[in-house]
XYZ file of C-alpha atoms in Angstrom:
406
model
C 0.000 0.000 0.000
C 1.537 3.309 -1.355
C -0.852 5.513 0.447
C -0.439 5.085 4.213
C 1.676 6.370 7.086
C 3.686 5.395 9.754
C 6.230 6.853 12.256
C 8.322 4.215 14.436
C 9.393 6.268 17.936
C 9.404 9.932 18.568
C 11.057 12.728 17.349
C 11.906 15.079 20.233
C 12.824 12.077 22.100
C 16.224 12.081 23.841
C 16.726 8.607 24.665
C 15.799 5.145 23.220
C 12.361 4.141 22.535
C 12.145 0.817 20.202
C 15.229 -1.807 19.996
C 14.952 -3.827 17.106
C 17.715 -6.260 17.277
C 18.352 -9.689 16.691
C 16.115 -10.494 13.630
C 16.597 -13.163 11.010
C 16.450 -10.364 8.046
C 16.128 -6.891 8.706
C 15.763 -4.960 11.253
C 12.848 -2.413 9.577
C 12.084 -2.977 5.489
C 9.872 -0.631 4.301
C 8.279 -1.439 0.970
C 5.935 1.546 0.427
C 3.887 4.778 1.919
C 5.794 7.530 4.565
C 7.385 5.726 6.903
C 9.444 7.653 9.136
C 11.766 5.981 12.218
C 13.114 7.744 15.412
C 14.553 7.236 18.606
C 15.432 3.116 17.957
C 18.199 1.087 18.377
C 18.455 -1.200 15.743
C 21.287 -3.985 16.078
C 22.735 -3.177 19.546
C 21.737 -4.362 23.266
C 19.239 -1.813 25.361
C 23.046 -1.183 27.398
C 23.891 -0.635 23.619
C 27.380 -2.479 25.034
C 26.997 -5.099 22.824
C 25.435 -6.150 19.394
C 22.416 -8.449 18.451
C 23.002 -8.423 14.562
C 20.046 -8.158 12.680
C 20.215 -11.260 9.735
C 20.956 -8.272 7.193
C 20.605 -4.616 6.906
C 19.298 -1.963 9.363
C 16.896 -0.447 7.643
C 16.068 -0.746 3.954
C 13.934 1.799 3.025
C 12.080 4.974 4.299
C 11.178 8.433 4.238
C 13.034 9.869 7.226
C 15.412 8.209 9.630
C 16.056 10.650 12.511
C 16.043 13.594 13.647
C 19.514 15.105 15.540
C 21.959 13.315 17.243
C 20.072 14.797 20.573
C 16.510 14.453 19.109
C 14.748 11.361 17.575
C 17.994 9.591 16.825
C 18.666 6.375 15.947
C 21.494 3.938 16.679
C 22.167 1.760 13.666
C 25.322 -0.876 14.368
C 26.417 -4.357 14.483
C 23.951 -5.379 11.918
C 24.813 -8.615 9.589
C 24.970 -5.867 5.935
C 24.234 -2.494 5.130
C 23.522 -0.358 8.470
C 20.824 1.825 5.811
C 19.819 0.796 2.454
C 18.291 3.438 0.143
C 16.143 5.795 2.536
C 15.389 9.411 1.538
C 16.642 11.824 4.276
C 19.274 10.036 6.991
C 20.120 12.495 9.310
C 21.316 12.789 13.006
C 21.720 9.141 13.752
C 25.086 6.788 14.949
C 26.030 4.406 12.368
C 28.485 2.143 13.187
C 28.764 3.315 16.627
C 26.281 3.470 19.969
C 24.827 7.116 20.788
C 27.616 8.150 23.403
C 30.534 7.537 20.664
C 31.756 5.467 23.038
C 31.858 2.075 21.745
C 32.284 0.599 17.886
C 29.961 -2.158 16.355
C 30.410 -1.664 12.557
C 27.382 -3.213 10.112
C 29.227 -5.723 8.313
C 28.228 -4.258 4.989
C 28.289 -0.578 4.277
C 27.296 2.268 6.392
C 24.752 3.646 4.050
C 23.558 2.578 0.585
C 21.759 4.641 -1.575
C 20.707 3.863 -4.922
C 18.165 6.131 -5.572
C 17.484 10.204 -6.424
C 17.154 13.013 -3.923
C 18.360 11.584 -1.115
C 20.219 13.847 2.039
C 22.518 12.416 4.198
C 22.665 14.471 7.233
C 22.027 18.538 7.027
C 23.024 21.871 7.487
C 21.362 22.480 10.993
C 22.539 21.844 14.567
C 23.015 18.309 15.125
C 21.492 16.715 11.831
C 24.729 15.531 10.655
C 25.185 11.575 11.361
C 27.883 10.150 12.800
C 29.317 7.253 10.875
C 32.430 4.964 11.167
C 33.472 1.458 12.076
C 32.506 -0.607 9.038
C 35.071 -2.397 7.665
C 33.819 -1.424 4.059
C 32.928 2.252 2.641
C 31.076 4.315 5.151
C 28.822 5.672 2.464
C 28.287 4.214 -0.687
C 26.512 6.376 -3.547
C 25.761 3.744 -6.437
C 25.739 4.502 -10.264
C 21.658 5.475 -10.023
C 22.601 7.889 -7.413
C 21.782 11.019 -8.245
C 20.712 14.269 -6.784
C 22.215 13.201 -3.272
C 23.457 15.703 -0.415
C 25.851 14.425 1.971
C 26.073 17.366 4.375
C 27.378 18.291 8.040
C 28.389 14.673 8.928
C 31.331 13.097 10.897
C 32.638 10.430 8.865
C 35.551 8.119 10.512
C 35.649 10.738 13.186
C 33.206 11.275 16.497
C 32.219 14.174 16.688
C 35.222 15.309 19.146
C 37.677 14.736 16.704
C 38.702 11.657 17.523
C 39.224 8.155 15.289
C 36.166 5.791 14.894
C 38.276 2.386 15.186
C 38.213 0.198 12.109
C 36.870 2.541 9.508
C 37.953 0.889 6.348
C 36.798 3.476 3.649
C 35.364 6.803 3.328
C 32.556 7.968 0.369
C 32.262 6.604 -2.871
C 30.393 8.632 -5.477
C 29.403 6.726 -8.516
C 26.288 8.679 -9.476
C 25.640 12.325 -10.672
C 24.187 15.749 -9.488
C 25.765 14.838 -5.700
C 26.826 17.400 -3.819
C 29.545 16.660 -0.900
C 29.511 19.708 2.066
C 28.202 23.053 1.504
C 28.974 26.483 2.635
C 27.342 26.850 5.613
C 29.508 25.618 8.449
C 27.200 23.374 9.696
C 27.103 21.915 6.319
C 30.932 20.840 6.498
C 31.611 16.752 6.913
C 34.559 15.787 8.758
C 36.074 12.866 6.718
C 39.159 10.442 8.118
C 40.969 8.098 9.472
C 40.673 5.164 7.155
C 42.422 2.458 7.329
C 42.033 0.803 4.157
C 41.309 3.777 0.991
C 40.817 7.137 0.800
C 38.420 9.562 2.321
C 36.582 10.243 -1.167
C 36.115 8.598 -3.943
C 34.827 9.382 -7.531
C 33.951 6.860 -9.600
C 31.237 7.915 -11.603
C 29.690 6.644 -15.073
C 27.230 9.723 -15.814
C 27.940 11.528 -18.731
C 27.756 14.471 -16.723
C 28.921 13.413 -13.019
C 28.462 17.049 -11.603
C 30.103 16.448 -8.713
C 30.940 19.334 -5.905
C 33.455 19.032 -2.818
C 32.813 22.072 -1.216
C 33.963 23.347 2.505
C 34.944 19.910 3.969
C 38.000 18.728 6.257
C 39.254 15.858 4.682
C 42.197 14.292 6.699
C 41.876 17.144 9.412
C 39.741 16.862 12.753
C 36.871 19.805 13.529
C 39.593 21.819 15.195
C 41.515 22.331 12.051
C 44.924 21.388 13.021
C 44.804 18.107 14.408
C 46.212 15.393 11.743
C 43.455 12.921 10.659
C 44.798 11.381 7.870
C 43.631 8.509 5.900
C 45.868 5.584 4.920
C 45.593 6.806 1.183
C 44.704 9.362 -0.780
C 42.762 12.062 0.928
C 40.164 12.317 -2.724
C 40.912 9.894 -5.539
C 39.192 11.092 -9.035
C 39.231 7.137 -10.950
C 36.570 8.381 -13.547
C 34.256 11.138 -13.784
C 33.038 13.985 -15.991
C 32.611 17.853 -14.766
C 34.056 17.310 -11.060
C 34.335 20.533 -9.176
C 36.617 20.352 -5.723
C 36.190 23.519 -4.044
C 34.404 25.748 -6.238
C 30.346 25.142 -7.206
C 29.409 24.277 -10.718
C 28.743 27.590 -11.937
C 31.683 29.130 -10.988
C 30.340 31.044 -8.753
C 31.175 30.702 -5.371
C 34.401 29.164 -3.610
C 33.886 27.104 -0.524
C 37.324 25.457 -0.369
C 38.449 22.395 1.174
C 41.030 21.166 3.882
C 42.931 18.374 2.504
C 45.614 17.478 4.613
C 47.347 14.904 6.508
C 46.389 11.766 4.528
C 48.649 8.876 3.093
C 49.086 9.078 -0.277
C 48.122 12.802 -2.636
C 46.059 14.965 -1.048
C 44.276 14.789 -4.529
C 44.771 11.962 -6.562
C 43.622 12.748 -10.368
C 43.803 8.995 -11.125
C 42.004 7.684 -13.931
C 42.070 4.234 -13.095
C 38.618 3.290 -14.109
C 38.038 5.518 -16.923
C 38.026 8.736 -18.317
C 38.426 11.792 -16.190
C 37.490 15.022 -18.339
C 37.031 18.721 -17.147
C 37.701 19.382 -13.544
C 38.178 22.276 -11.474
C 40.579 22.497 -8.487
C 39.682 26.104 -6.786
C 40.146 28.167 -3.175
C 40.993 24.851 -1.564
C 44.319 24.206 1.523
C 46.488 21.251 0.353
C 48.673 20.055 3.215
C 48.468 22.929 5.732
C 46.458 23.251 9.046
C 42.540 25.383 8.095
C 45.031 28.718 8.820
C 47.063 27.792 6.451
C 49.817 28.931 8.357
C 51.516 25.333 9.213
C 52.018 22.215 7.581
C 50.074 18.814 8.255
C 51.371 16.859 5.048
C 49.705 14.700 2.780
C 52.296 11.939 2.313
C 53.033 12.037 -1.429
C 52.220 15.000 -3.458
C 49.745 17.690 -2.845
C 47.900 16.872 -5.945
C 48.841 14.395 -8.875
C 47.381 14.158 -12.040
C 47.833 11.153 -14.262
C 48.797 10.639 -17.800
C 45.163 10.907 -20.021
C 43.427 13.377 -17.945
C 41.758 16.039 -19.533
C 41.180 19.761 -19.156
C 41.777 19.870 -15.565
C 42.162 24.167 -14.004
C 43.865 24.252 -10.577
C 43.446 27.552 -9.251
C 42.383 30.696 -11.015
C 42.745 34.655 -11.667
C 41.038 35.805 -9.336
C 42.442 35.374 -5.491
C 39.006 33.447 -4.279
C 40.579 30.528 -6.628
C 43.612 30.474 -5.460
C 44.868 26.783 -3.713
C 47.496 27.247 -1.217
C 49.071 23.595 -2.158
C 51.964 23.554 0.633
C 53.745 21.388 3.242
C 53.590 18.476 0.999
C 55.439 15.247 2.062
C 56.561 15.099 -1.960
C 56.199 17.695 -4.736
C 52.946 20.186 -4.559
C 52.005 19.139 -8.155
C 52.955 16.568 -10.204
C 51.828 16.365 -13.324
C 52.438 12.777 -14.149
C 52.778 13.280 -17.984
C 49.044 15.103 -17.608
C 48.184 17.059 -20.288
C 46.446 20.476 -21.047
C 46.255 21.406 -17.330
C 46.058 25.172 -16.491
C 47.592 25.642 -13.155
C 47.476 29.742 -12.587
C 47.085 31.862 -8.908
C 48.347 29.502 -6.885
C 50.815 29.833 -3.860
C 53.020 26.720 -3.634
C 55.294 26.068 -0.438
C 53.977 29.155 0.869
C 51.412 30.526 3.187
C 47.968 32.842 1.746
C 50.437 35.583 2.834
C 53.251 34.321 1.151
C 54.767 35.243 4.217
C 55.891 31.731 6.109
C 57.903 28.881 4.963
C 55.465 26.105 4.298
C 57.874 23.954 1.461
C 56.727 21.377 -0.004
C 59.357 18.331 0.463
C 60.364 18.130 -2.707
C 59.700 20.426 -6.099
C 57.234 22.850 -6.060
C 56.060 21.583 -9.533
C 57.200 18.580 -11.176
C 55.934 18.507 -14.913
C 57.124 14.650 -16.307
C 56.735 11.897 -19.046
C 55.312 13.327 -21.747
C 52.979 16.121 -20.924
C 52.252 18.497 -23.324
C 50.347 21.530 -23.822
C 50.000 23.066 -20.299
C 49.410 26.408 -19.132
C 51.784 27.419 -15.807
C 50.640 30.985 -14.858
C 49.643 33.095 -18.528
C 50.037 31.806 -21.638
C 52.810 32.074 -24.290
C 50.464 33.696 -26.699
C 49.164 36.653 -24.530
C 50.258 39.528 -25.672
C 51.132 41.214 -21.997
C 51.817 39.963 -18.483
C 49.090 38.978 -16.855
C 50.245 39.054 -13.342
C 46.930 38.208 -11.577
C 47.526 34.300 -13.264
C 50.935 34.289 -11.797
C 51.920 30.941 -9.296
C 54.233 31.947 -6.601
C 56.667 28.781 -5.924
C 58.912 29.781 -2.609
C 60.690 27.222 -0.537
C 60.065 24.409 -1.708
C 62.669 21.410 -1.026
C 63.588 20.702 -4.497
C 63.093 22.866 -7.313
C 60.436 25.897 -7.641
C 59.342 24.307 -11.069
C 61.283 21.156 -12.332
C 60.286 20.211 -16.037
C 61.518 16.500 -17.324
C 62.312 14.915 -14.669
């Protein structure tokens, strides 16, 4: 029946109502009409100390599943698969982990699954953003008929101190289109780390037109901005994906950069590995500094690294809203890894926004290799006067400023 109505627990509650544990499928399935679930503890003990798997997901299905982490929340761990499966708005619940972030019980599939259109995980208002962490797996998992999804204001590997949600495999995989990841509104920032096992984002998408925006998150960096947080790889890997936009909306328009700092391998890995990755924009975004910007906290490898194949990629920008400050790197602050037709202008490379403080990368600033061709490093050759608003400032850097060849 498509028509009718139901809410499972309260709202404004601030504790437990329902525990729905220890069935042989799932805990709720919802196969039709507005069903909306609060305040219930679905996979965990009432002590919420221990787990009582549900046979496989959480939850499949629904309208709305909680409230705010203080209101009408739901704990969702320890269950047999996918903690949620393709429900519309998710927001303010513990995934993964019990309500006082004290204790881990990972779903043994995913976090949350979504497969469908229009779907918000978490939101832009005091306490809607979930909490999610401990699965072995991805944490959140948008599949190919994703699309239209905001993931917004949630702590992701983290509690909501700061601190590391034990056994976090993976972060977010976006394989869909129209998804949006953060926003500008502070309360719309997610706090993404500390996997052990991939990166904190990954695109992998198959649309013709991904539209995908990174906007205003800390990826690799705790809430307070300086406290290392790193994944065990790269902190966003692009594998395939067509009009990607990492720190800068579609339109142009606005600049909401990202922290992307501390993680394992490039801070941003232009990749390729699954396909073709065509037309991205790299804009107002921190690349191995602190939020200030004024102290290193490294990405491992380079700062960002852009494969052989790529295609019309634009890191920074004329105007000083674009500009990256790409710095502190454990390796080179750009490498383009025989990458061609990138347009790198604005930037400030082993410096701070100031260009006042020593912030080298390790090695070069830039490091331009193999056989890329065609790139644009500040103005180009055929402009007829200096154009000094497109000029990259490359100062202390451990290797070279800009190292062509190599």
């Amino acid at each position: 029946n498509s028509t009718f109505t139901a809410t499972i627990g309260d709202s404004t509650s601030s504790s437990i109502t329902y525990i729905i544990s220890g069935n042989g499928d799932r805990g709720i399935r919802v196969g039709g009409g507005t069903v909306n679930v609060y305040s219930s503890n679905i996979g965990l003990n009432a002590a919420e100390d221990a787990a009582i798997p549900n046979g496989s997901s959480g939850i499949s299905g629904g309208n709305t599943i909680g409230n705010t982490r203080t209101q009408g929340f739901n704990v969702i761990a320890g269950n047999t698969a996918d903690g949620i499966l393709s429900s519309g708005i998710i927001k303010g619940n513990f995934i993964g982990v019990n309500s006082s972030e004290t204790g881990v019980f990972g779903n043994g599939g995913y976090g949350i699954v979504s497969d469908w259109g229009g779907a918000t995980i978490g939101g832009a208002l005091e306490g809607e953003g979930n909490v999610i962490g401990g699965q072995n797996n991805n944490q959140i998992y948008l599949d190919t008929n994703t699309e239209g999804v905001n993931v917004l204001g949630n702590y992701i590997g983290l509690y909501t101190d700061g601190s590391v949600i034990s056994g976090s495999g993976k972060g977010v995989v976006l394989r869909g289109s129209n998804i949006t990841v953060g926003s500008a509104a502070l309360l719309g920032r997610n706090y993404i780390g500390g996997f052990t096992a991939g990166s904190g984002i990954v695109i992998n998408s198959n649309a013709v037109d991904s539209n995908i925006q990174i906007l205003n998150n800390y990826i690799g960096v705790a809430p307070d901005g300086t406290t290392d947080r790193g994944s065990s790889s790269h902190g966003i890997n692009v594998k395939k994906g067509v009009n990607v936009f990492i720190g800068v909306n579609s339109a142009g328009t606005e600049h909401d950069g990202n922290l992307i700092s501390g993680n394992g391998g490039e801070g941003l890995y232009l990749s390729g590995s699954e396909g073709a990755v065509d037309t991205v924009y790299i804009e107002a975004n921190n690349i191995g500094t602190n939020a200030a910007g004024d102290a290193k906290i490294a990405n491992d490898s380079s700062g960002i690294e852009i494969n052989n194949g790529i295609l019309n990629v634009v890191i920074g920008g004329a105007d000083n809203d674009s500009r990256n400050i790409i710095s502190g790197n454990g390796e080179e602050g750009i490498y383009l890894n025989g990458a061609d037709g990138v347009v790198i202008e604005g930037n400030y490379i082993g410096t701070n926004a100031a260009n006042s403080e020593i912030i080298g990368n390790t090695s070069h600033g830039l490091l331009i290799s193999g056989d890329a061709d065609n790139n644009i490093i500040g103005f180009p050759f055929s402009t007829d006067s200096l154009d000094n608003s497109k000029r990259n400032v490359m100062n202390y850097n451990g290797g070279y400023g800009l190292s062509l060849g190599q």
